[in-house]
Short mmCIF file of C-alpha atoms in Angstrom, two decimals:
data_model
loop_
_atom_site.label_atom_id
_atom_site.label_comp_id
_atom_site.label_asym_id
_atom_site.label_seq_id
_atom_site.Cartn_x
_atom_site.Cartn_y
_atom_site.Cartn_z
CA MET F 33 -0.68 -0.10 0.35
CA ARG F 34 2.64 2.37 0.95
CA ALA F 35 4.66 1.79 -2.61
CA ARG F 36 1.28 2.56 -3.88
CA GLN F 37 0.82 5.85 -2.14
CA GLN F 38 4.37 6.70 -3.20
CA SER F 39 3.17 6.25 -6.81
CA GLN F 40 0.34 8.47 -6.34
CA ASN F 41 2.42 11.21 -4.84
CA ALA F 42 5.13 11.06 -7.79
CA LYS F 43 1.79 11.24 -9.86
CA PHE F 44 0.64 14.16 -8.39
CA VAL F 45 3.81 16.20 -7.44
CA ASN F 46 4.52 15.76 -11.00
CA ALA F 47 0.94 16.75 -13.07
CA LEU F 48 0.56 19.61 -9.99
CA ARG F 49 4.46 20.82 -11.72
CA LEU F 50 2.87 20.78 -15.19
CA ALA F 51 -0.35 22.48 -14.18
CA THR F 52 1.79 25.17 -12.13
CA ASP F 53 3.87 26.05 -15.19
CA ALA F 54 1.43 26.14 -17.95
CA PHE F 55 -0.63 29.18 -15.57
CA GLU F 56 2.70 30.58 -15.23
CA LEU F 57 3.43 30.57 -18.79
CA TYR F 58 -0.07 32.62 -19.35
CA ALA F 59 0.35 34.89 -16.98
CA ILE F 60 3.72 35.63 -18.43
CA GLU F 61 2.01 35.89 -22.15
CA ASN F 62 -0.86 37.31 -20.82
CA LYS F 63 0.48 39.51 -18.05
CA THR F 64 -2.57 38.43 -15.52
CA TYR F 65 -3.52 34.96 -14.74
CA PRO F 66 -6.63 33.58 -15.97
CA ALA F 67 -10.09 34.22 -14.40
CA ASP F 68 -11.00 31.89 -11.42
CA ALA F 69 -12.82 28.87 -12.80
CA PHE F 70 -15.04 26.01 -11.54
CA ARG F 71 -13.52 22.37 -10.21
CA ALA F 72 -12.68 20.85 -12.85
CA VAL F 73 -13.56 23.11 -15.93
CA VAL F 74 -10.75 24.67 -17.67
CA PRO F 75 -10.21 28.40 -17.41
CA SER F 76 -10.78 30.24 -19.86
CA GLY F 77 -8.02 30.75 -22.63
CA MET F 78 -5.85 27.52 -21.09
CA ASP F 79 -6.59 25.25 -23.29
CA ASN F 80 -3.30 25.68 -25.42
CA TYR F 81 -0.99 26.05 -22.39
CA PHE F 82 -1.71 21.95 -20.83
CA GLY F 83 0.64 19.60 -23.19
CA PRO F 84 -1.03 16.56 -24.05
CA THR F 85 -0.11 14.68 -21.11
CA PHE F 86 -2.34 16.66 -18.87
CA ASP F 87 -5.89 16.64 -18.64
CA TRP F 88 -6.60 19.27 -16.23
CA THR F 89 -10.83 18.02 -16.67
CA ALA F 90 -9.68 14.73 -15.61
CA THR F 91 -9.50 12.78 -11.40
CA THR F 92 -5.88 13.86 -10.23
CA PRO F 93 -3.81 11.01 -8.70
CA ILE F 94 -4.96 11.44 -5.37
CA GLY F 95 -8.13 11.54 -6.49
CA GLY F 96 -10.88 14.62 -6.33
CA ASN F 97 -10.17 17.33 -9.13
CA TRP F 98 -8.33 20.02 -10.35
CA ASP F 99 -9.75 23.54 -9.40
CA TRP F 100 -8.27 27.01 -10.31
CA ASP F 101 -8.44 29.47 -8.08
CA PHE F 102 -8.17 33.18 -8.90
CA ASN F 103 -8.51 35.63 -6.02
CA GLN F 104 -10.71 33.59 -3.70
CA PHE F 105 -9.42 32.02 0.19
CA GLY F 106 -6.91 35.70 0.80
CA PHE F 107 -4.43 34.78 -2.15
CA THR F 108 -4.19 36.07 -5.78
CA SER F 109 -3.75 32.61 -7.78
CA GLY F 110 -3.83 28.83 -6.96
CA ILE F 111 -4.09 25.12 -7.94
CA SER F 112 -6.83 23.39 -5.57
CA VAL F 113 -7.09 19.76 -5.52
CA VAL F 114 -10.87 19.14 -4.37
CA GLY F 115 -11.66 16.22 -2.48
CA PRO F 116 -8.44 13.53 -2.98
CA ARG F 117 -8.90 10.19 -1.29
CA ALA F 118 -5.51 11.19 0.36
CA SER F 119 -5.25 10.55 3.96
CA THR F 120 -4.22 13.44 5.96
CA ALA F 121 -0.95 11.69 6.08
CA GLN F 122 -0.75 11.21 2.20
CA MET F 123 -1.13 15.03 1.63
CA LEU F 124 1.68 15.59 4.73
CA ASP F 125 3.83 13.36 1.98
CA ILE F 126 3.51 15.53 -0.75
CA ASP F 127 3.64 18.47 1.06
CA ILE F 128 7.22 17.09 2.18
CA ARG F 129 8.32 16.74 -1.26
CA ILE F 130 7.08 20.48 -2.30
CA ASP F 131 7.16 22.69 0.16
CA ASP F 132 7.90 23.06 4.09
CA GLY F 133 5.82 19.39 5.74
CA ASN F 134 3.80 21.67 7.47
CA LEU F 135 0.17 21.65 5.90
CA SER F 136 -1.03 25.27 7.19
CA SER F 137 1.99 27.16 6.45
CA GLY F 138 4.49 27.58 3.35
CA HIS F 139 3.13 27.40 -0.24
CA PHE F 140 0.97 24.38 -0.55
CA GLN F 141 -1.49 24.39 2.49
CA ASP F 142 -4.65 22.26 3.32
CA LYS F 143 -6.84 25.25 2.75
CA GLY F 144 -9.79 22.68 5.16
CA GLY F 145 -12.97 21.77 3.70
CA SER F 146 -11.16 18.63 1.89
CA ARG F 147 -9.10 21.53 -0.29
CA TYR F 148 -5.26 21.43 -0.70
CA THR F 149 -4.25 24.42 -2.55
CA SER F 150 -0.63 25.01 -4.21
CA ILE F 151 -0.42 29.02 -3.78
CA LEU F 152 1.13 30.41 -6.95
CA GLN F 153 0.90 34.49 -5.83
#
């Protein structure tokens, strides 16, 4: 089970990096991030920024849906996973891989309500 979780975590971290790169490129080229969008809905203008191996509308590798947050929850922009099936311990393992190992601080945070967000800005 631990090996399966490690594999899911690695896939999730990779997907999050791909999404982050896509949103950062969009922001560079458009001088702003795209408008807020509902979960599992590709934000307006992002179709050409996600590569052929990344499907924003699909379930994430740890369950749940991707959600783009713009001017929500007290930050400017962030990529959330909403409703993951991962345990808090698994989410902490993910945080250790990409951030400070603390889900209440840093740029990857537990925002409550089964929402974990990678804050871009």
